[in-house]
PDB file of C-alpha atoms (C1' of nucleotides) in Angstrom:
ATOM      1  CA  UNK A   1       0.136  -0.259  -0.415  1.00 60.00           C
ATOM      2  CA  UNK A   2       3.052   2.257   0.479  1.00 58.00           C
ATOM      3  CA  UNK A   3       3.569   2.662  -3.436  1.00 65.00           C
ATOM      4  CA  UNK A   4       0.692   3.774  -4.498  1.00 73.00           C
ATOM      5  CA  UNK A   5       0.342   7.963  -4.995  1.00 86.00           C
ATOM      6  CA  UNK A   6      -1.868   9.869  -1.594  1.00 89.00           C
ATOM      7  CA  UNK A   7      -4.516  10.265  -3.605  1.00 91.00           C
ATOM      8  CA  UNK A   8      -4.714   6.432  -4.354  1.00 91.00           C
ATOM      9  CA  UNK A   9      -4.458   6.164  -0.698  1.00 92.00           C
ATOM     10  CA  UNK A  10      -6.673   8.406   1.085  1.00 94.00           C
ATOM     11  CA  UNK A  11      -9.375   6.751  -1.610  1.00 94.00           C
ATOM     12  CA  UNK A  12      -9.498   2.705  -0.125  1.00 93.00           C
ATOM     13  CA  UNK A  13     -10.161   5.180   3.434  1.00 93.00           C
ATOM     14  CA  UNK A  14     -12.574   6.719   1.922  1.00 95.00           C
ATOM     15  CA  UNK A  15     -13.984   4.159   0.557  1.00 94.00           C
ATOM     16  CA  UNK A  16     -14.183   2.357   3.862  1.00 94.00           C
ATOM     17  CA  UNK A  17     -15.912   4.982   5.483  1.00 95.00           C
ATOM     18  CA  UNK A  18     -19.138   3.037   6.671  1.00 95.00           C
ATOM     19  CA  UNK A  19     -23.061   3.918   6.097  1.00 96.00           C
ATOM     20  CA  UNK A  20     -24.259   6.959   7.498  1.00 96.00           C
ATOM     21  CA  UNK A  21     -21.279   7.388   9.026  1.00 96.00           C
ATOM     22  CA  UNK A  22     -18.569  10.387   8.449  1.00 96.00           C
ATOM     23  CA  UNK A  23     -15.418  11.161   9.270  1.00 96.00           C
ATOM     24  CA  UNK A  24     -12.744  14.320   8.231  1.00 96.00           C
ATOM     25  CA  UNK A  25      -9.658  15.255   6.153  1.00 95.00           C
ATOM     26  CA  UNK A  26      -7.002  15.837   8.797  1.00 94.00           C
ATOM     27  CA  UNK A  27      -8.864  12.199  10.666  1.00 95.00           C
ATOM     28  CA  UNK A  28      -7.992  10.477   6.887  1.00 94.00           C
ATOM     29  CA  UNK A  29      -4.340  12.004   6.652  1.00 94.00           C
ATOM     30  CA  UNK A  30      -3.209  10.805   9.936  1.00 93.00           C
ATOM     31  CA  UNK A  31      -4.264   7.383   8.527  1.00 93.00           C
ATOM     32  CA  UNK A  32      -2.052   7.375   6.285  1.00 91.00           C
ATOM     33  CA  UNK A  33       0.830   8.973   8.322  1.00 89.00           C
ATOM     34  CA  UNK A  34       0.059  12.171   6.841  1.00 89.00           C
ATOM     35  CA  UNK A  35      -0.947  14.574   9.731  1.00 86.00           C
ATOM     36  CA  UNK A  36      -0.196  17.652   8.299  1.00 89.00           C
ATOM     37  CA  UNK A  37      -1.393  16.582   4.624  1.00 91.00           C
ATOM     38  CA  UNK A  38      -5.378  16.861   5.183  1.00 94.00           C
ATOM     39  CA  UNK A  39      -5.442  19.576   2.990  1.00 93.00           C
ATOM     40  CA  UNK A  40      -4.388  17.042  -0.182  1.00 93.00           C
ATOM     41  CA  UNK A  41      -6.974  14.934   1.344  1.00 94.00           C
ATOM     42  CA  UNK A  42      -8.756  17.384   0.489  1.00 93.00           C
ATOM     43  CA  UNK A  43      -7.905  17.862  -2.564  1.00 92.00           C
ATOM     44  CA  UNK A  44      -7.656  14.407  -3.143  1.00 93.00           C
ATOM     45  CA  UNK A  45     -12.034  14.390  -2.813  1.00 94.00           C
ATOM     46  CA  UNK A  46     -11.835  16.544  -5.811  1.00 91.00           C
ATOM     47  CA  UNK A  47     -11.048  13.325  -8.155  1.00 90.00           C
ATOM     48  CA  UNK A  48     -12.835  11.533  -6.306  1.00 93.00           C
ATOM     49  CA  UNK A  49     -15.651  13.351  -7.475  1.00 87.00           C
ATOM     50  CA  UNK A  50     -15.811  11.338 -11.001  1.00 89.00           C
ATOM     51  CA  UNK A  51     -15.424   7.863  -8.312  1.00 92.00           C
ATOM     52  CA  UNK A  52     -18.551   6.654  -6.982  1.00 92.00           C
ATOM     53  CA  UNK A  53     -16.433   4.056  -3.951  1.00 93.00           C
ATOM     54  CA  UNK A  54     -14.863   7.377  -3.228  1.00 95.00           C
ATOM     55  CA  UNK A  55     -18.112   8.638  -1.339  1.00 96.00           C
ATOM     56  CA  UNK A  56     -17.097  12.313  -0.527  1.00 95.00           C
ATOM     57  CA  UNK A  57     -19.876  14.116   1.123  1.00 95.00           C
ATOM     58  CA  UNK A  58     -19.040  11.014   4.213  1.00 96.00           C
ATOM     59  CA  UNK A  59     -16.072  13.684   4.223  1.00 96.00           C
ATOM     60  CA  UNK A  60     -15.332  16.915   6.335  1.00 96.00           C
ATOM     61  CA  UNK A  61     -13.358  19.294   7.588  1.00 95.00           C
ATOM     62  CA  UNK A  62     -13.306  19.053  11.761  1.00 94.00           C
ATOM     63  CA  UNK A  63     -15.873  20.373  13.438  1.00 94.00           C
ATOM     64  CA  UNK A  64     -18.370  18.653  10.392  1.00 94.00           C
ATOM     65  CA  UNK A  65     -19.213  21.479   8.772  1.00 94.00           C
ATOM     66  CA  UNK A  66     -19.360  20.594   5.456  1.00 93.00           C
ATOM     67  CA  UNK A  67     -16.483  22.165   3.941  1.00 93.00           C
ATOM     68  CA  UNK A  68     -16.482  21.280   0.285  1.00 92.00           C
ATOM     69  CA  UNK A  69     -20.257  21.175  -0.488  1.00 92.00           C
ATOM     70  CA  UNK A  70     -19.554  23.757  -3.638  1.00 90.00           C
ATOM     71  CA  UNK A  71     -17.491  20.739  -5.238  1.00 91.00           C
ATOM     72  CA  UNK A  72     -20.487  19.173  -5.312  1.00 92.00           C
ATOM     73  CA  UNK A  73     -24.654  19.591  -8.232  1.00 90.00           C
ATOM     74  CA  UNK A  74     -27.048  22.163  -6.950  1.00 85.00           C
ATOM     75  CA  UNK A  75     -26.875  23.937  -3.866  1.00 86.00           C
ATOM     76  CA  UNK A  76     -27.226  21.066  -1.194  1.00 90.00           C
ATOM     77  CA  UNK A  77     -26.388  17.870  -2.641  1.00 93.00           C
ATOM     78  CA  UNK A  78     -24.101  17.503  -0.205  1.00 94.00           C
ATOM     79  CA  UNK A  79     -25.534  18.085   2.411  1.00 94.00           C
ATOM     80  CA  UNK A  80     -29.100  15.465   0.895  1.00 94.00           C
ATOM     81  CA  UNK A  81     -27.056  12.631   0.775  1.00 95.00           C
ATOM     82  CA  UNK A  82     -25.574  12.900   4.498  1.00 95.00           C
ATOM     83  CA  UNK A  83     -29.590  13.530   5.769  1.00 95.00           C
ATOM     84  CA  UNK A  84     -30.437  10.547   3.138  1.00 96.00           C
ATOM     85  CA  UNK A  85     -28.042   8.333   5.367  1.00 97.00           C
ATOM     86  CA  UNK A  86     -29.188   9.619   8.843  1.00 96.00           C
ATOM     87  CA  UNK A  87     -26.773  12.359   9.946  1.00 96.00           C
ATOM     88  CA  UNK A  88     -28.136  15.566  10.872  1.00 94.00           C
ATOM     89  CA  UNK A  89     -27.125  18.698   8.355  1.00 94.00           C
ATOM     90  CA  UNK A  90     -28.260  21.832   9.676  1.00 90.00           C
ATOM     91  CA  UNK A  91     -26.684  24.806   7.774  1.00 88.00           C
ATOM     92  CA  UNK A  92     -23.721  22.746   5.646  1.00 91.00           C
ATOM     93  CA  UNK A  93     -22.796  21.214   9.382  1.00 93.00           C
ATOM     94  CA  UNK A  94     -23.303  17.925  10.792  1.00 94.00           C
ATOM     95  CA  UNK A  95     -25.752  17.735  14.177  1.00 93.00           C
ATOM     96  CA  UNK A  96     -23.733  15.320  16.359  1.00 93.00           C
ATOM     97  CA  UNK A  97     -20.887  15.189  14.682  1.00 93.00           C
ATOM     98  CA  UNK A  98     -18.515  13.274  16.824  1.00 92.00           C
ATOM     99  CA  UNK A  99     -21.905  10.566  17.401  1.00 93.00           C
ATOM    100  CA  UNK A 100     -21.303  10.012  14.064  1.00 95.00           C
ATOM    101  CA  UNK A 101     -18.085  10.230  13.149  1.00 95.00           C
ATOM    102  CA  UNK A 102     -16.043   7.138  11.702  1.00 95.00           C
ATOM    103  CA  UNK A 103     -12.040   7.132  12.928  1.00 94.00           C
ATOM    104  CA  UNK A 104     -10.487   4.523  10.097  1.00 93.00           C
ATOM    105  CA  UNK A 105      -6.769   5.271  13.325  1.00 91.00           C
ATOM    106  CA  UNK A 106      -9.267   3.505  15.481  1.00 92.00           C
ATOM    107  CA  UNK A 107     -11.575   1.774  12.968  1.00 91.00           C
ATOM    108  CA  UNK A 108      -8.887   0.504  10.440  1.00 88.00           C
ATOM    109  CA  UNK A 109      -6.393   0.157  12.743  1.00 75.00           C
ATOM    110  CA  UNK A 110      -4.253  -1.956  11.000  1.00 66.00           C
ATOM    111  CA  UNK A 111      -7.047  -3.791   8.445  1.00 62.00           C
ATOM    112  CA  UNK A 112      -4.970  -3.221   5.005  1.00 66.00           C
ATOM    113  CA  UNK A 113      -2.314  -0.675   4.548  1.00 65.00           C
TER     114      UNK A 113
ATOM    115  C1'  DA B   1      13.156  23.663 -10.242  1.00 56.08           C
ATOM    116  C1'  DC B   2      10.063  27.372  -8.934  1.00 56.08           C
ATOM    117  C1'  DT B   3       5.795  29.346  -8.380  1.00 56.08           C
ATOM    118  C1'  DC B   4       0.658  28.916  -7.083  1.00 56.08           C
ATOM    119  C1'  DT B   5      -2.449  26.954  -4.584  1.00 56.08           C
ATOM    120  C1'  DG B   6      -6.322  24.794  -1.830  1.00 56.08           C
ATOM    121  C1'  DA B   7     -13.008  20.152   0.215  1.00 56.08           C
ATOM    122  C1'  DC B   8      -7.706  21.449   6.356  1.00 56.08           C
ATOM    123  C1'  DT B   9      -6.181  22.118  11.326  1.00 56.08           C
ATOM    124  C1'  DA B  10      -4.086  24.988  15.098  1.00 56.08           C
ATOM    125  C1'  DT B  11      -3.384  29.293  16.542  1.00 56.08           C
ATOM    126  C1'  DT B  12      -3.378  33.670  17.525  1.00 56.08           C
ATOM    127  C1'  DT B  13      -6.324  38.662  17.807  1.00 56.08           C
TER     128       DT B  13
ATOM    129  C1'  DC C   1     -16.380  34.142  20.089  1.00 56.08           C
ATOM    130  C1'  DA C   2     -15.671  35.397  14.893  1.00 56.08           C
ATOM    131  C1'  DA C   3     -11.913  36.448  11.817  1.00 56.08           C
ATOM    132  C1'  DA C   4      -7.703  36.761  10.686  1.00 56.08           C
ATOM    133  C1'  DT C   5      -2.833  33.876  10.281  1.00 56.08           C
ATOM    134  C1'  DA C   6       0.729  30.945   9.515  1.00 56.08           C
ATOM    135  C1'  DG C   7       2.103  26.398   9.268  1.00 56.08           C
ATOM    136  C1'  DC C   8       1.120  22.437   5.609  1.00 56.08           C
ATOM    137  C1'  DC C   9       2.706  18.824   2.120  1.00 56.08           C
ATOM    138  C1'  DA C  10       1.904  17.609  -2.346  1.00 56.08           C
ATOM    139  C1'  DG C  11      -0.031  18.066  -7.302  1.00 56.08           C
ATOM    140  C1'  DA C  12      -0.197  21.154 -11.111  1.00 56.08           C
ATOM    141  C1'  DG C  13       1.648  23.658 -14.913  1.00 56.08           C
TER     142       DG C  13
END
DNA sequence: ACTCTGACTATTT
DNA sequence: CAAATAGCCAGAG
């Protein structure tokens, strides 16, 4: 796995986000061993839009804010998708973020990397 | 090799 | 407590 591109790894992790759960860019970055590359994770999601396996809408910033909603179609698609999974979203922010938060470091541990 | 940029984060004002 | 500031790193031109 270490021989894969940063993006590839991001996709692998993002693709493992369970239904109805969300995580943050920083969490993914940390899991990949690049805790300071949260921005890269977000940018990676840019290309994830083409990958249905990568639920970019389940990835938000550290406070559960839908910071990347502007990269989705329409004005509230991202929020709709999340609400569709049972996640309460209010004003572009996930309610009870901690409750829905999914930490790859804790949930995946040394799964596949 | 250099510069610009960004779906972030932590810190300071 | 909201807004500005500063690190951060990797991909693209």
